[in-house]
PDB file of C-alpha atoms in Angstrom:
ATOM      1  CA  UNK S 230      12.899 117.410  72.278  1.00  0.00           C
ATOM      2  CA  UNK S 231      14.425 119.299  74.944  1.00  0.00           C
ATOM      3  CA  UNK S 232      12.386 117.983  78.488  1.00  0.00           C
ATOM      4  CA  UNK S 233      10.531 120.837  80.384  1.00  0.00           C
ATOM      5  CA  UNK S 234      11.109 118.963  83.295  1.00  0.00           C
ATOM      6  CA  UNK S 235      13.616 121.520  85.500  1.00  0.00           C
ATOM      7  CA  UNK S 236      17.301 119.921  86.397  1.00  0.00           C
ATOM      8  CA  UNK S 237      17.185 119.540  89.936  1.00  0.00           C
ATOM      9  CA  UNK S 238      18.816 122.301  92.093  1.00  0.00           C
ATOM     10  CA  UNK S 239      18.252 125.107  89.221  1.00  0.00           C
ATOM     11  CA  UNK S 240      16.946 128.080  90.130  1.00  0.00           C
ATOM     12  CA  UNK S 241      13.476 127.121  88.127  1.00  0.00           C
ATOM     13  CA  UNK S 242      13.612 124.553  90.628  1.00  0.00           C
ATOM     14  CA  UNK S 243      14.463 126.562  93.537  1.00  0.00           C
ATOM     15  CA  UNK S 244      11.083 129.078  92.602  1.00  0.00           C
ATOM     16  CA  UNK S 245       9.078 126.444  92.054  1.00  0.00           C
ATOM     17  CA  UNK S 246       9.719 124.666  95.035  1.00  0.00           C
ATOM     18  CA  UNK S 247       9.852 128.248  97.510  1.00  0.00           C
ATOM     19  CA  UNK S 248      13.501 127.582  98.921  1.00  0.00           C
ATOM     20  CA  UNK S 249      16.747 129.177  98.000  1.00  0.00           C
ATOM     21  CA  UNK S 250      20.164 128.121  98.979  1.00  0.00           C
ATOM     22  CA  UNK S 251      20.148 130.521 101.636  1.00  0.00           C
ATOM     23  CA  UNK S 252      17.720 128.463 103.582  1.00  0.00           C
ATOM     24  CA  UNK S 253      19.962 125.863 103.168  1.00  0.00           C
ATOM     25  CA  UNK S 254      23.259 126.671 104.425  1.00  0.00           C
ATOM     26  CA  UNK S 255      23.545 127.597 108.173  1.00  0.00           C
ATOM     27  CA  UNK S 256      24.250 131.218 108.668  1.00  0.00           C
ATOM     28  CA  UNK S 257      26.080 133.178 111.228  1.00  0.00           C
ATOM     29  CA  UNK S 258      24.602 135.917 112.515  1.00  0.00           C
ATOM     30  CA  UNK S 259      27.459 138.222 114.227  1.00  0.00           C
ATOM     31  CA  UNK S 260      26.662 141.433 116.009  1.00  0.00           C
ATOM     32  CA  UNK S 261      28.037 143.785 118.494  1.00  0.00           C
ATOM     33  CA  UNK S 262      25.840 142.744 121.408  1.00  0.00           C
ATOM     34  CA  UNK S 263      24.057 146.688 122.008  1.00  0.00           C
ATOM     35  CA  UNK S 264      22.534 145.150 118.526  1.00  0.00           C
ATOM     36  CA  UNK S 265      20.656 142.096 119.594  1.00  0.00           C
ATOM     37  CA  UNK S 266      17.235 143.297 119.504  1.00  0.00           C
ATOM     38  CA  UNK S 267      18.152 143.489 115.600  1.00  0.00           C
ATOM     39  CA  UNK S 268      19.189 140.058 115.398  1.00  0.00           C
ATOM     40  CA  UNK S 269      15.704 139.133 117.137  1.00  0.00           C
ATOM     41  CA  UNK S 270      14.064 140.834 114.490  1.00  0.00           C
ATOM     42  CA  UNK S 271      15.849 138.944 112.187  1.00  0.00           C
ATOM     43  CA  UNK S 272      14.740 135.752 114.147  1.00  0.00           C
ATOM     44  CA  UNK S 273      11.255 137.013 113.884  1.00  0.00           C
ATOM     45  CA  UNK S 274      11.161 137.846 109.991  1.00  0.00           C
ATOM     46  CA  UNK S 275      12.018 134.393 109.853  1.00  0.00           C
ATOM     47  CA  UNK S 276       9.095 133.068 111.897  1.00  0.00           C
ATOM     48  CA  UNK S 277       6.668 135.477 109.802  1.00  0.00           C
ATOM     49  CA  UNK S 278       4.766 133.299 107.601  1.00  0.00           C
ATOM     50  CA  UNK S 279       4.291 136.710 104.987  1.00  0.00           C
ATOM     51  CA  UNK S 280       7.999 137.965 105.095  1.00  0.00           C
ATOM     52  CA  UNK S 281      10.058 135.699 102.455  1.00  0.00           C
ATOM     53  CA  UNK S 282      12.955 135.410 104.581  1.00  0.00           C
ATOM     54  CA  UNK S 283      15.212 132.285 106.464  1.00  0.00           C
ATOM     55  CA  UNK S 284      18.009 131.159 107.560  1.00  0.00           C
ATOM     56  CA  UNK S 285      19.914 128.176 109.066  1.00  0.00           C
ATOM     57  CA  UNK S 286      21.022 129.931 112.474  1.00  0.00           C
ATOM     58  CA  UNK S 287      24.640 128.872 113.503  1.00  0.00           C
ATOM     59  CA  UNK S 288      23.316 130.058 116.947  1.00  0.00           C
ATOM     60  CA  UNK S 289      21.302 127.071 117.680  1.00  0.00           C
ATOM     61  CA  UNK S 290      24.268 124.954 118.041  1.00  0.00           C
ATOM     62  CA  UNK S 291      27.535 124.808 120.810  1.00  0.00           C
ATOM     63  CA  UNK S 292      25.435 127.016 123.279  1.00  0.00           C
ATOM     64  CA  UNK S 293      27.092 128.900 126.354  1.00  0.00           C
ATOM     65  CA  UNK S 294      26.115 129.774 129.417  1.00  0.00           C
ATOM     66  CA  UNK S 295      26.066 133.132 130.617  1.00  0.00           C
ATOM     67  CA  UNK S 296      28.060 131.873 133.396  1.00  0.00           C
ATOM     68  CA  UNK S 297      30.633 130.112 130.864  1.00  0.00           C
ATOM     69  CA  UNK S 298      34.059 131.317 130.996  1.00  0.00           C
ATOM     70  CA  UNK S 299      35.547 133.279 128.067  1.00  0.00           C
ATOM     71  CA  UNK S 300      37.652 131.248 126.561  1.00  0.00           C
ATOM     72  CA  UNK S 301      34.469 128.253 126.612  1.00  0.00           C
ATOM     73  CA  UNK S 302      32.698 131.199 124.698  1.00  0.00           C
ATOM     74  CA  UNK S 303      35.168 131.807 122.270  1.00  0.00           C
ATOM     75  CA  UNK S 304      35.354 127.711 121.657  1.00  0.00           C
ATOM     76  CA  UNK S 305      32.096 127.968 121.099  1.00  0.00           C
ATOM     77  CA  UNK S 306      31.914 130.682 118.789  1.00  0.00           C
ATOM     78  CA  UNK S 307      34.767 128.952 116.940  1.00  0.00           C
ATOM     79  CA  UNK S 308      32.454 125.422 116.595  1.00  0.00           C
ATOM     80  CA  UNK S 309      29.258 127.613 115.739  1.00  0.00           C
ATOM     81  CA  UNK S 310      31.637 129.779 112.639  1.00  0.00           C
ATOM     82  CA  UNK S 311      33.349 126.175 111.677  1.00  0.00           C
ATOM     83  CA  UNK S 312      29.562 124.815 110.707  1.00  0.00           C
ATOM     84  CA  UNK S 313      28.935 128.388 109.227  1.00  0.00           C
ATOM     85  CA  UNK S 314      28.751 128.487 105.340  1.00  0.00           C
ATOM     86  CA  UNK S 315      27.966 132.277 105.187  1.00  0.00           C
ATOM     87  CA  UNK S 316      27.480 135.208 108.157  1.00  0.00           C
ATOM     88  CA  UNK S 317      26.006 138.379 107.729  1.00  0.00           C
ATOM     89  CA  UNK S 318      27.195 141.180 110.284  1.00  0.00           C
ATOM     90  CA  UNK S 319      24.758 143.587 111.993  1.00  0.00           C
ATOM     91  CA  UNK S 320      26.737 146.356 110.353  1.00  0.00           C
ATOM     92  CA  UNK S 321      26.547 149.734 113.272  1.00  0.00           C
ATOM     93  CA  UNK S 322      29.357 151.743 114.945  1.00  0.00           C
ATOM     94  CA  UNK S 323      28.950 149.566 117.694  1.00  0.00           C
ATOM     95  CA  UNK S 324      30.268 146.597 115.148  1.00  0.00           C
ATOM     96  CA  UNK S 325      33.134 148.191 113.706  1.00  0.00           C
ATOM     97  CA  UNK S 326      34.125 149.498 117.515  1.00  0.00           C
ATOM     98  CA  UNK S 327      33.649 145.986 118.959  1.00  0.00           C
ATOM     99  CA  UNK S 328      34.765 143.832 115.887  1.00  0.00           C
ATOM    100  CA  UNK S 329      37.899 146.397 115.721  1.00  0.00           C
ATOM    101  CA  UNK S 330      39.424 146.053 119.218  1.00  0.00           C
ATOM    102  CA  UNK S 331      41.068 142.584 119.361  1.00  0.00           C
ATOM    103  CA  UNK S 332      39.444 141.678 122.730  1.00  0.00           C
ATOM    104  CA  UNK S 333      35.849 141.621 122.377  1.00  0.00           C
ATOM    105  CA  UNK S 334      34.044 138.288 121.824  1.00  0.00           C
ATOM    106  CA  UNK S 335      32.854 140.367 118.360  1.00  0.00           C
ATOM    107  CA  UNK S 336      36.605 140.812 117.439  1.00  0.00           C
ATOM    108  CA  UNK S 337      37.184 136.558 118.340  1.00  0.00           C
ATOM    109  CA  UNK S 338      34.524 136.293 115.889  1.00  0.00           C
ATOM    110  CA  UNK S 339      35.572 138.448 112.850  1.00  0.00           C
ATOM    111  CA  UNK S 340      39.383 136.617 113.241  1.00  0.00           C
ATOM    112  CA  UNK S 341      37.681 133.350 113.315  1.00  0.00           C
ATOM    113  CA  UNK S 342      35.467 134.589 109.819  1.00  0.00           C
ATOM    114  CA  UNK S 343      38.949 135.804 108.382  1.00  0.00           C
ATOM    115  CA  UNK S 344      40.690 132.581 109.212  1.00  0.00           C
ATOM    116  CA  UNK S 345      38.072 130.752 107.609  1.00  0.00           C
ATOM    117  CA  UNK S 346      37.495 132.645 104.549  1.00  0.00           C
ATOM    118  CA  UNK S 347      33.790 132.762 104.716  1.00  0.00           C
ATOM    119  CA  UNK S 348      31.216 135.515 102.692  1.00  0.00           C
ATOM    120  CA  UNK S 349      30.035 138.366 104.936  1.00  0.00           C
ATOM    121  CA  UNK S 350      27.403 140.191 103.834  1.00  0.00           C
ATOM    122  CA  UNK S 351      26.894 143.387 106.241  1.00  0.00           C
ATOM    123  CA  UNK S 352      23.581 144.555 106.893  1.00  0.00           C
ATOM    124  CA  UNK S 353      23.501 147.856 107.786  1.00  0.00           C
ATOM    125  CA  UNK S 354      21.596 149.097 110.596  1.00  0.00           C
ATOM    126  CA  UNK S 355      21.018 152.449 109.778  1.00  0.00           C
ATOM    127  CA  UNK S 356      19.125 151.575 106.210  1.00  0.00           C
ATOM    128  CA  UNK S 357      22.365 152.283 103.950  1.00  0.00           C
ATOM    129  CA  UNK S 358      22.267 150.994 100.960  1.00  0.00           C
ATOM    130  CA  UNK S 359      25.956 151.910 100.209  1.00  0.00           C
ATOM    131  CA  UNK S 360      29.381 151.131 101.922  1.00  0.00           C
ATOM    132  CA  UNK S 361      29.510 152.652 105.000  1.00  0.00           C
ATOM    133  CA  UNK S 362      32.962 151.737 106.198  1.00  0.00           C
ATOM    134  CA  UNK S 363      32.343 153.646 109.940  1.00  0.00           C
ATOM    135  CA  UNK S 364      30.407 149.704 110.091  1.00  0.00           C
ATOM    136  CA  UNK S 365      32.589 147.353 108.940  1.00  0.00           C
ATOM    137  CA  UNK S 366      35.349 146.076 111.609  1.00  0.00           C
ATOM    138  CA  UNK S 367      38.937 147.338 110.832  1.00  0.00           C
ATOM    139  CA  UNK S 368      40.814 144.061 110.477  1.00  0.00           C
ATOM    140  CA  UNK S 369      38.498 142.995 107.250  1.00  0.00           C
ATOM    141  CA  UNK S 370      39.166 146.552 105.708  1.00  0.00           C
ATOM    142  CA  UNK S 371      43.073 145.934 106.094  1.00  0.00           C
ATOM    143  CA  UNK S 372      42.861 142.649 104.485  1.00  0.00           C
ATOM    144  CA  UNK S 373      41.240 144.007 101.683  1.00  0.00           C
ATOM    145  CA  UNK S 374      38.133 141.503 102.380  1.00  0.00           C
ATOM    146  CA  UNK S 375      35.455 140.886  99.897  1.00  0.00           C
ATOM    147  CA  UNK S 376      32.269 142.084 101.919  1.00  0.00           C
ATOM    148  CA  UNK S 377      28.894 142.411 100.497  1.00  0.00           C
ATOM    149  CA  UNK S 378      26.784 146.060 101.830  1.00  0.00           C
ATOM    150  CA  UNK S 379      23.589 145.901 101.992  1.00  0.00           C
ATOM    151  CA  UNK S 380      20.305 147.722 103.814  1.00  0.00           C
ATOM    152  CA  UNK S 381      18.643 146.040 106.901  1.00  0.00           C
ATOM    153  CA  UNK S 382      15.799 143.964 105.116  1.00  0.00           C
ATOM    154  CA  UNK S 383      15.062 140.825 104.683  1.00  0.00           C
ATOM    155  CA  UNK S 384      14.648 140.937 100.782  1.00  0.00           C
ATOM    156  CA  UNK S 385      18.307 142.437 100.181  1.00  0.00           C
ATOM    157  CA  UNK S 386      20.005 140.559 102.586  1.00  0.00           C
ATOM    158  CA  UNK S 387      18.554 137.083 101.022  1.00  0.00           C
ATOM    159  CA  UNK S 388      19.487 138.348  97.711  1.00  0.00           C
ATOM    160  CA  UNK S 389      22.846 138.715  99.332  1.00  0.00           C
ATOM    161  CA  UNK S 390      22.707 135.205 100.960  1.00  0.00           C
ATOM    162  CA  UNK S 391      21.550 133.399  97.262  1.00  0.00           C
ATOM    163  CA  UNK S 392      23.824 135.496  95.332  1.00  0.00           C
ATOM    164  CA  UNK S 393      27.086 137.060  96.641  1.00  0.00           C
ATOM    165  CA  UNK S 394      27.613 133.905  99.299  1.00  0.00           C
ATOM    166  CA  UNK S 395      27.801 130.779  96.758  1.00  0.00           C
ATOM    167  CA  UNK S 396      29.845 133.157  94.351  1.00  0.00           C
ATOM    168  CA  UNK S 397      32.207 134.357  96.950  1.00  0.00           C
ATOM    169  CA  UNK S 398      34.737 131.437  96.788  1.00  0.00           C
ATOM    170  CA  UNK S 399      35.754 131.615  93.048  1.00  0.00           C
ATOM    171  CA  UNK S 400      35.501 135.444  92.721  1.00  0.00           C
ATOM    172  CA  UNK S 401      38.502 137.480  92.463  1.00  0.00           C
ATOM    173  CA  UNK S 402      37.103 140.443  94.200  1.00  0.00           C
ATOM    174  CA  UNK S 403      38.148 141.940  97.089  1.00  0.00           C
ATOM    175  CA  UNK S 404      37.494 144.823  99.859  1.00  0.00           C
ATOM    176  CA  UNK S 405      34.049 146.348 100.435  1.00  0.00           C
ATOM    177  CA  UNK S 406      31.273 145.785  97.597  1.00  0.00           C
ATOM    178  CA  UNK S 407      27.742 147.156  97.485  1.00  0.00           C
ATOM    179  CA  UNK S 408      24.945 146.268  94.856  1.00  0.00           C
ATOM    180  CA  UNK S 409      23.934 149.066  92.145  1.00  0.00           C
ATOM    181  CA  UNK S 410      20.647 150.638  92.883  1.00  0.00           C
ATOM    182  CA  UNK S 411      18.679 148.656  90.108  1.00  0.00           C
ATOM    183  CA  UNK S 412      18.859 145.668  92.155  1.00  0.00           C
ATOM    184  CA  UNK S 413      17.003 147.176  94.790  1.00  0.00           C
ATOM    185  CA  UNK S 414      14.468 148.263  92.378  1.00  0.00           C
ATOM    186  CA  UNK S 415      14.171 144.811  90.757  1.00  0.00           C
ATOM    187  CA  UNK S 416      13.675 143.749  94.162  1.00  0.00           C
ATOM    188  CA  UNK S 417      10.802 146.164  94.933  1.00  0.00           C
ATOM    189  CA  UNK S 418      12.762 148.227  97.489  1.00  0.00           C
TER     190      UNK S 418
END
């Protein structure tokens, strides 16, 4: 007789025990920086005890200075996207501008997710629910990049984080992706 006992790590498990592998693996959060008071809402649906929602911030670790010079900054963006497993991107047109122009610590950061072929989902600031590629930096449109689109809440984005991210490394898909409208539904949204 089969047990009824769940196989550790399955998602019965996962339920039954509140986590999900998104709390797990330590997430990047990149943004253009006119967009920070979304990423401290992000920071703050985390510390709600009623919003399902968490993350491992990559932030907390190789911190700079405001005083530290550029190229410290970029070393340390490098370190905090090397202990990454996932990032989601603040998707706006202040993103694509800043992740597009090769200069901009954004742009450092978007190479550095490229180089290391991790899962971006992009969280778009405006609510859509769709690709919107006016918010997704140039240089992972021209290398056809598998991206995840998704709306700015917390209940699409960890669907994102438990779903697209752990798939991301054996799929064969590539450039811009968006979930069907059903999935927001199941999801309540």
């Amino acid at each position: 007789m089969p047990s009824s006992k769940p196989r550790p790590g399955s998602q019965h498990e996962l339920i039954k025990e509140g986590c999900s592998m998104s709390y797990r693996n330590k997430t990047y959060v990149a943004f253009a920086s006119e967009n920070i008071a979304s990423y401290r809402l992000m920071e703050a649906w985390r510390e709600n005890k009623h919003i399902d929602f968490n993350f491992y911030d990559a932030h907390d670790l190789y911190i700079s200075r405001d005083t530290s010079q550029p190229e410290t900054i970029k070393r340390n963006l490098r370190e905090r996207l090397k202990n990454a497993k996932q990032v989601v991107l603040l998707g706006s047109m202040d993103a694509r501008r800043k992740g597009s122009d090769g200069s901009s610590f954004l742009a450092h950061e978007v190479k550095v997710i490229l180089e290391f072929n991790l899962p971006v989902v992009i969280s778009d600031l405006d609510g859509d629910r769709y690709v919107d590629q006016n918010f997704i930096p140039a240089p992972f449109l021209t290398a056809d990049y598998y991206t995840m689109s998704v709306s700015f809440q917390p209940t699409i984005i960890k669907y994102a984080l438990d779903n697209y991210a752990p798939a991301f490394a054996s799929s064969d898909n590539t450039g811009p992706h968006q979930y069907k409208p059903f999935v927001y539904e199941n999801l309540g949204l």
